[in-house]
Amino acid sequence: INTTVALSLLTSFAYFYAGLSKKGLGYFKRYIEPIPLLLPINILEDFTKPLSLSFRLFGNVLADELTVSVLTSLVPLVIPLPIMI
């Protein structure tokens, strides 16, 4: 999980950097854009996004590993079939 958290934090920092470099300090206007009442929710969203990204990446990596392990365990069962026929 440490690698996936590091990758998601790197993505979030790149997102902030790109926004600040393109829009300058006007980038922070998006936090109060719909109505200023939503400011805490928009800030909370920026802190929870890396957590969500890290869990999604971890799930994708785990699913890939499980798929590969299941397929490699099925190879000894499938390879002898052409020889037996």
CSV table of N, CA, C and O in Angstrom, one decimal:
chain,number,residue,atom,x,y,z
A,1,ILE,N,0.8,-1.2,0.0
A,1,ILE,CA,0.0,0.0,0.0
A,1,ILE,C,0.9,1.2,0.0
A,1,ILE,O,0.4,2.3,-0.5
A,2,ASN,N,2.1,1.2,0.5
A,2,ASN,CA,2.9,2.4,0.5
A,2,ASN,C,3.2,2.9,-0.9
A,2,ASN,O,3.2,4.1,-1.1
A,3,THR,N,3.4,2.0,-1.8
A,3,THR,CA,3.7,2.5,-3.2
A,3,THR,C,2.5,3.1,-3.8
A,3,THR,O,2.6,4.2,-4.4
A,4,THR,N,1.3,2.6,-3.6
A,4,THR,CA,0.1,3.1,-4.2
A,4,THR,C,-0.2,4.5,-3.5
A,4,THR,O,-0.6,5.4,-4.2
A,5,VAL,N,0.1,4.6,-2.2
A,5,VAL,CA,-0.2,5.9,-1.6
A,5,VAL,C,0.8,7.0,-2.1
A,5,VAL,O,0.5,8.1,-2.4
A,6,ALA,N,2.1,6.6,-2.3
A,6,ALA,CA,3.1,7.5,-2.9
A,6,ALA,C,2.7,7.9,-4.3
A,6,ALA,O,2.8,9.1,-4.6
A,7,LEU,N,2.2,7.0,-5.1
A,7,LEU,CA,1.8,7.4,-6.5
A,7,LEU,C,0.6,8.3,-6.5
A,7,LEU,O,0.5,9.2,-7.3
A,8,SER,N,-0.3,8.0,-5.6
A,8,SER,CA,-1.5,8.9,-5.5
A,8,SER,C,-1.2,10.3,-5.0
A,8,SER,O,-1.7,11.3,-5.5
A,9,LEU,N,-0.3,10.4,-4.0
A,9,LEU,CA,0.2,11.7,-3.6
A,9,LEU,C,0.9,12.5,-4.7
A,9,LEU,O,0.8,13.7,-4.8
A,10,LEU,N,1.7,11.7,-5.4
A,10,LEU,CA,2.5,12.4,-6.5
A,10,LEU,C,1.5,12.9,-7.6
A,10,LEU,O,1.7,14.0,-8.1
A,11,THR,N,0.4,12.2,-7.8
A,11,THR,CA,-0.6,12.6,-8.8
A,11,THR,C,-1.3,13.9,-8.2
A,11,THR,O,-1.5,14.8,-9.0
A,12,SER,N,-1.6,13.9,-7.0
A,12,SER,CA,-2.3,15.0,-6.4
A,12,SER,C,-1.4,16.3,-6.4
A,12,SER,O,-1.9,17.4,-6.7
A,13,PHE,N,-0.1,16.1,-6.1
A,13,PHE,CA,0.8,17.3,-6.1
A,13,PHE,C,1.0,17.8,-7.6
A,13,PHE,O,1.0,19.0,-7.8
A,14,ALA,N,1.0,16.8,-8.5
A,14,ALA,CA,1.1,17.3,-9.9
A,14,ALA,C,-0.1,18.0,-10.4
A,14,ALA,O,-0.1,19.0,-11.1
A,15,TYR,N,-1.3,17.6,-9.9
A,15,TYR,CA,-2.6,18.2,-10.2
A,15,TYR,C,-2.6,19.7,-9.6
A,15,TYR,O,-3.0,20.6,-10.3
A,16,PHE,N,-2.1,19.8,-8.4
A,16,PHE,CA,-2.0,21.2,-7.8
A,16,PHE,C,-1.0,22.0,-8.5
A,16,PHE,O,-1.3,23.2,-8.8
A,17,TYR,N,0.1,21.5,-8.8
A,17,TYR,CA,1.1,22.2,-9.5
A,17,TYR,C,0.7,22.7,-10.9
A,17,TYR,O,0.9,23.9,-11.3
A,18,ALA,N,0.0,21.8,-11.6
A,18,ALA,CA,-0.5,22.2,-12.9
A,18,ALA,C,-1.6,23.3,-12.8
A,18,ALA,O,-1.6,24.2,-13.6
A,19,GLY,N,-2.4,23.2,-11.9
A,19,GLY,CA,-3.5,24.2,-11.7
A,19,GLY,C,-2.9,25.5,-11.3
A,19,GLY,O,-3.3,26.6,-11.8
A,20,LEU,N,-1.9,25.5,-10.4
A,20,LEU,CA,-1.3,26.8,-10.0
A,20,LEU,C,-0.5,27.4,-11.1
A,20,LEU,O,-0.4,28.6,-11.2
A,21,SER,N,0.2,26.6,-11.9
A,21,SER,CA,1.1,27.1,-12.9
A,21,SER,C,0.2,27.7,-14.1
A,21,SER,O,0.6,28.6,-14.7
A,22,LYS,N,-1.0,27.1,-14.3
A,22,LYS,CA,-1.8,27.5,-15.4
A,22,LYS,C,-2.7,28.7,-15.0
A,22,LYS,O,-2.8,29.7,-15.8
A,23,LYS,N,-3.3,28.7,-13.8
A,23,LYS,CA,-4.2,29.8,-13.4
A,23,LYS,C,-3.7,30.7,-12.4
A,23,LYS,O,-4.3,31.7,-12.0
A,24,GLY,N,-2.5,30.4,-11.8
A,24,GLY,CA,-2.0,31.3,-10.7
A,24,GLY,C,-2.8,31.1,-9.5
A,24,GLY,O,-3.3,30.1,-9.2
A,25,LEU,N,-2.9,32.2,-8.7
A,25,LEU,CA,-3.7,32.2,-7.5
A,25,LEU,C,-5.2,32.1,-7.8
A,25,LEU,O,-6.0,31.8,-6.9
A,26,GLY,N,-5.6,32.3,-9.0
A,26,GLY,CA,-7.0,32.2,-9.4
A,26,GLY,C,-7.4,30.7,-9.3
A,26,GLY,O,-8.6,30.4,-9.4
A,27,TYR,N,-6.5,29.8,-9.2
A,27,TYR,CA,-6.8,28.4,-9.1
A,27,TYR,C,-7.6,28.1,-7.8
A,27,TYR,O,-8.5,27.3,-7.8
A,28,PHE,N,-7.4,28.9,-6.7
A,28,PHE,CA,-8.1,28.7,-5.5
A,28,PHE,C,-9.6,29.2,-5.5
A,28,PHE,O,-10.3,28.9,-4.6
A,29,LYS,N,-9.9,29.9,-6.6
A,29,LYS,CA,-11.3,30.3,-6.8
A,29,LYS,C,-12.3,29.1,-7.0
A,29,LYS,O,-13.4,29.2,-6.6
A,30,ARG,N,-11.7,28.0,-7.4
A,30,ARG,CA,-12.6,26.9,-7.6
A,30,ARG,C,-13.2,26.3,-6.3
A,30,ARG,O,-14.1,25.6,-6.3
A,31,TYR,N,-12.5,26.6,-5.2
A,31,TYR,CA,-13.0,26.1,-3.9
A,31,TYR,C,-14.3,26.8,-3.5
A,31,TYR,O,-15.1,26.2,-2.8
A,32,ILE,N,-14.5,28.0,-3.9
A,32,ILE,CA,-15.7,28.8,-3.5
A,32,ILE,C,-16.6,29.0,-4.7
A,32,ILE,O,-17.5,29.9,-4.6
A,33,GLU,N,-16.3,28.4,-5.8
A,33,GLU,CA,-17.0,28.7,-7.1
A,33,GLU,C,-18.5,28.5,-7.0
A,33,GLU,O,-19.3,29.5,-7.3
A,34,PRO,N,-19.1,27.4,-6.7
A,34,PRO,CA,-20.6,27.3,-6.7
A,34,PRO,C,-21.2,28.3,-5.7
A,34,PRO,O,-21.9,29.2,-6.0
A,35,ILE,N,-20.9,28.0,-4.4
A,35,ILE,CA,-21.2,28.9,-3.3
A,35,ILE,C,-20.2,28.8,-2.3
A,35,ILE,O,-19.6,27.7,-2.1
A,36,PRO,N,-19.8,29.9,-1.5
A,36,PRO,CA,-18.8,29.8,-0.5
A,36,PRO,C,-19.1,28.8,0.6
A,36,PRO,O,-18.2,28.3,1.3
A,37,LEU,N,-20.4,28.4,0.8
A,37,LEU,CA,-20.7,27.4,1.8
A,37,LEU,C,-20.1,26.1,1.6
A,37,LEU,O,-19.8,25.3,2.5
A,38,LEU,N,-19.8,25.7,0.3
A,38,LEU,CA,-19.2,24.4,0.0
A,38,LEU,C,-17.7,24.4,0.2
A,38,LEU,O,-17.0,23.4,-0.2
A,39,LEU,N,-17.0,25.5,0.7
A,39,LEU,CA,-15.6,25.5,0.9
A,39,LEU,C,-15.1,24.3,1.7
A,39,LEU,O,-14.1,23.7,1.2
A,40,PRO,N,-15.6,24.0,2.8
A,40,PRO,CA,-15.1,22.8,3.6
A,40,PRO,C,-15.2,21.5,2.8
A,40,PRO,O,-14.3,20.7,2.9
A,41,ILE,N,-16.2,21.3,2.1
A,41,ILE,CA,-16.4,20.1,1.3
A,41,ILE,C,-15.4,20.0,0.2
A,41,ILE,O,-14.8,18.9,0.0
A,42,ASN,N,-15.1,21.1,-0.5
A,42,ASN,CA,-14.2,21.1,-1.5
A,42,ASN,C,-12.7,20.9,-1.0
A,42,ASN,O,-11.9,20.2,-1.7
A,43,ILE,N,-12.4,21.4,0.1
A,43,ILE,CA,-11.1,21.1,0.8
A,43,ILE,C,-11.0,19.7,1.2
A,43,ILE,O,-10.0,19.0,0.9
A,44,LEU,N,-12.1,19.1,1.8
A,44,LEU,CA,-12.1,17.7,2.2
A,44,LEU,C,-11.9,16.8,1.0
A,44,LEU,O,-11.3,15.8,1.1
A,45,GLU,N,-12.5,17.2,-0.1
A,45,GLU,CA,-12.4,16.4,-1.4
A,45,GLU,C,-10.9,16.3,-1.8
A,45,GLU,O,-10.5,15.2,-2.2
A,46,ASP,N,-10.2,17.4,-1.7
A,46,ASP,CA,-8.8,17.3,-2.1
A,46,ASP,C,-7.9,16.5,-1.2
A,46,ASP,O,-6.9,16.0,-1.6
A,47,PHE,N,-8.3,16.3,0.1
A,47,PHE,CA,-7.6,15.5,1.0
A,47,PHE,C,-8.0,14.0,0.9
A,47,PHE,O,-7.2,13.1,1.2
A,48,THR,N,-9.2,13.7,0.5
A,48,THR,CA,-9.6,12.3,0.4
A,48,THR,C,-9.3,11.7,-1.0
A,48,THR,O,-9.3,10.5,-1.1
A,49,LYS,N,-9.1,12.6,-2.0
A,49,LYS,CA,-8.8,12.0,-3.3
A,49,LYS,C,-7.6,11.1,-3.4
A,49,LYS,O,-7.6,10.1,-4.0
A,50,PRO,N,-6.4,11.5,-2.7
A,50,PRO,CA,-5.3,10.5,-2.7
A,50,PRO,C,-5.6,9.2,-2.1
A,50,PRO,O,-5.2,8.2,-2.5
A,51,LEU,N,-6.4,9.2,-1.0
A,51,LEU,CA,-6.8,8.0,-0.4
A,51,LEU,C,-7.6,7.1,-1.3
A,51,LEU,O,-7.3,5.9,-1.4
A,52,SER,N,-8.5,7.7,-2.0
A,52,SER,CA,-9.4,7.0,-2.9
A,52,SER,C,-8.5,6.4,-4.1
A,52,SER,O,-8.7,5.2,-4.5
A,53,LEU,N,-7.6,7.2,-4.6
A,53,LEU,CA,-6.8,6.8,-5.7
A,53,LEU,C,-5.9,5.6,-5.3
A,53,LEU,O,-5.7,4.7,-6.0
A,54,SER,N,-5.3,5.7,-4.1
A,54,SER,CA,-4.4,4.7,-3.6
A,54,SER,C,-5.2,3.3,-3.4
A,54,SER,O,-4.7,2.3,-3.8
A,55,PHE,N,-6.4,3.4,-2.9
A,55,PHE,CA,-7.2,2.1,-2.8
A,55,PHE,C,-7.6,1.6,-4.1
A,55,PHE,O,-7.5,0.3,-4.3
A,56,ARG,N,-7.9,2.4,-5.1
A,56,ARG,CA,-8.3,1.9,-6.4
A,56,ARG,C,-7.0,1.3,-7.1
A,56,ARG,O,-7.2,0.2,-7.7
A,57,LEU,N,-5.9,1.9,-7.0
A,57,LEU,CA,-4.7,1.4,-7.6
A,57,LEU,C,-4.3,0.0,-6.9
A,57,LEU,O,-3.9,-0.9,-7.6
A,58,PHE,N,-4.4,0.0,-5.6
A,58,PHE,CA,-4.1,-1.3,-4.9
A,58,PHE,C,-5.0,-2.4,-5.3
A,58,PHE,O,-4.6,-3.5,-5.6
A,59,GLY,N,-6.3,-2.1,-5.5
A,59,GLY,CA,-7.3,-3.1,-5.9
A,59,GLY,C,-7.0,-3.6,-7.3
A,59,GLY,O,-7.1,-4.8,-7.6
A,60,ASN,N,-6.6,-2.7,-8.2
A,60,ASN,CA,-6.2,-3.1,-9.6
A,60,ASN,C,-5.0,-3.9,-9.6
A,60,ASN,O,-4.9,-4.9,-10.4
A,61,VAL,N,-4.0,-3.6,-8.9
A,61,VAL,CA,-2.8,-4.4,-8.8
A,61,VAL,C,-3.0,-5.8,-8.2
A,61,VAL,O,-2.6,-6.8,-8.7
A,62,LEU,N,-3.8,-5.8,-7.2
A,62,LEU,CA,-4.2,-7.1,-6.5
A,62,LEU,C,-5.0,-8.0,-7.5
A,62,LEU,O,-4.7,-9.2,-7.6
A,63,ALA,N,-5.9,-7.4,-8.2
A,63,ALA,CA,-6.7,-8.2,-9.2
A,63,ALA,C,-5.8,-8.7,-10.3
A,63,ALA,O,-6.0,-9.8,-10.7
A,64,ASP,N,-4.9,-7.9,-10.7
A,64,ASP,CA,-3.9,-8.4,-11.8
A,64,ASP,C,-3.1,-9.5,-11.3
A,64,ASP,O,-3.0,-10.5,-12.0
A,65,GLU,N,-2.6,-9.4,-10.1
A,65,GLU,CA,-1.8,-10.5,-9.5
A,65,GLU,C,-2.6,-11.8,-9.3
A,65,GLU,O,-2.2,-12.9,-9.6
A,66,LEU,N,-3.9,-11.7,-8.9
A,66,LEU,CA,-4.7,-12.8,-8.7
A,66,LEU,C,-5.1,-13.5,-10.1
A,66,LEU,O,-5.1,-14.7,-10.2
A,67,THR,N,-5.3,-12.6,-11.1
A,67,THR,CA,-5.6,-13.2,-12.4
A,67,THR,C,-4.5,-13.9,-13.0
A,67,THR,O,-4.6,-15.1,-13.5
A,68,VAL,N,-3.3,-13.4,-12.8
A,68,VAL,CA,-2.1,-14.1,-13.4
A,68,VAL,C,-1.8,-15.4,-12.6
A,68,VAL,O,-1.5,-16.4,-13.2
A,69,SER,N,-2.0,-15.4,-11.3
A,69,SER,CA,-1.8,-16.6,-10.5
A,69,SER,C,-2.8,-17.7,-10.8
A,69,SER,O,-2.4,-18.9,-10.9
A,70,VAL,N,-4.0,-17.3,-11.1
A,70,VAL,CA,-5.0,-18.3,-11.5
A,70,VAL,C,-4.7,-18.9,-12.8
A,70,VAL,O,-4.8,-20.1,-13.1
A,71,LEU,N,-4.4,-18.0,-13.8
A,71,LEU,CA,-4.0,-18.5,-15.1
A,71,LEU,C,-2.8,-19.4,-15.1
A,71,LEU,O,-2.8,-20.4,-15.8
A,72,THR,N,-1.8,-19.1,-14.3
A,72,THR,CA,-0.6,-19.9,-14.3
A,72,THR,C,-0.9,-21.2,-13.6
A,72,THR,O,-0.3,-22.2,-13.9
A,73,SER,N,-1.9,-21.2,-12.6
A,73,SER,CA,-2.2,-22.5,-12.0
A,73,SER,C,-3.0,-23.4,-12.9
A,73,SER,O,-3.1,-24.6,-12.8
A,74,LEU,N,-3.7,-22.8,-13.9
A,74,LEU,CA,-4.5,-23.6,-14.9
A,74,LEU,C,-3.6,-24.2,-16.0
A,74,LEU,O,-4.1,-25.1,-16.7
A,75,VAL,N,-2.4,-23.6,-16.2
A,75,VAL,CA,-1.6,-24.1,-17.3
A,75,VAL,C,-1.3,-25.6,-17.2
A,75,VAL,O,-1.4,-26.3,-18.2
A,76,PRO,N,-0.9,-26.2,-16.1
A,76,PRO,CA,-0.7,-27.6,-16.0
A,76,PRO,C,-1.9,-28.5,-16.4
A,76,PRO,O,-1.8,-29.6,-16.8
A,77,LEU,N,-3.1,-27.9,-16.2
A,77,LEU,CA,-4.3,-28.7,-16.6
A,77,LEU,C,-4.6,-28.6,-18.0
A,77,LEU,O,-5.3,-29.5,-18.6
A,78,VAL,N,-4.3,-27.5,-18.7
A,78,VAL,CA,-4.6,-27.3,-20.1
A,78,VAL,C,-3.6,-27.8,-21.1
A,78,VAL,O,-4.0,-28.4,-22.1
A,79,ILE,N,-2.3,-27.7,-20.7
A,79,ILE,CA,-1.3,-28.2,-21.6
A,79,ILE,C,-1.3,-29.7,-22.0
A,79,ILE,O,-1.2,-30.0,-23.1
A,80,PRO,N,-1.6,-30.6,-21.0
A,80,PRO,CA,-1.7,-32.0,-21.4
A,80,PRO,C,-2.9,-32.4,-22.3
A,80,PRO,O,-2.8,-33.5,-22.9
A,81,LEU,N,-3.9,-31.6,-22.4
A,81,LEU,CA,-5.1,-32.0,-23.2
A,81,LEU,C,-4.8,-32.3,-24.6
A,81,LEU,O,-5.2,-33.3,-25.1
A,82,PRO,N,-4.0,-31.5,-25.4
A,82,PRO,CA,-3.7,-31.9,-26.8
A,82,PRO,C,-2.9,-33.1,-26.9
A,82,PRO,O,-3.0,-33.9,-27.8
A,83,ILE,N,-2.1,-33.4,-25.9
A,83,ILE,CA,-1.2,-34.6,-26.0
A,83,ILE,C,-2.1,-35.8,-25.7
A,83,ILE,O,-1.8,-36.9,-26.3
A,84,MET,N,-3.1,-35.7,-24.8
A,84,MET,CA,-3.9,-36.9,-24.5
A,84,MET,C,-4.9,-37.3,-25.6
A,84,MET,O,-5.3,-38.4,-25.7
A,85,ILE,N,-5.2,-36.3,-26.5
A,85,ILE,CA,-6.2,-36.6,-27.5
A,85,ILE,C,-5.4,-37.3,-28.6
A,85,ILE,O,-5.2,-38.1,-29.2
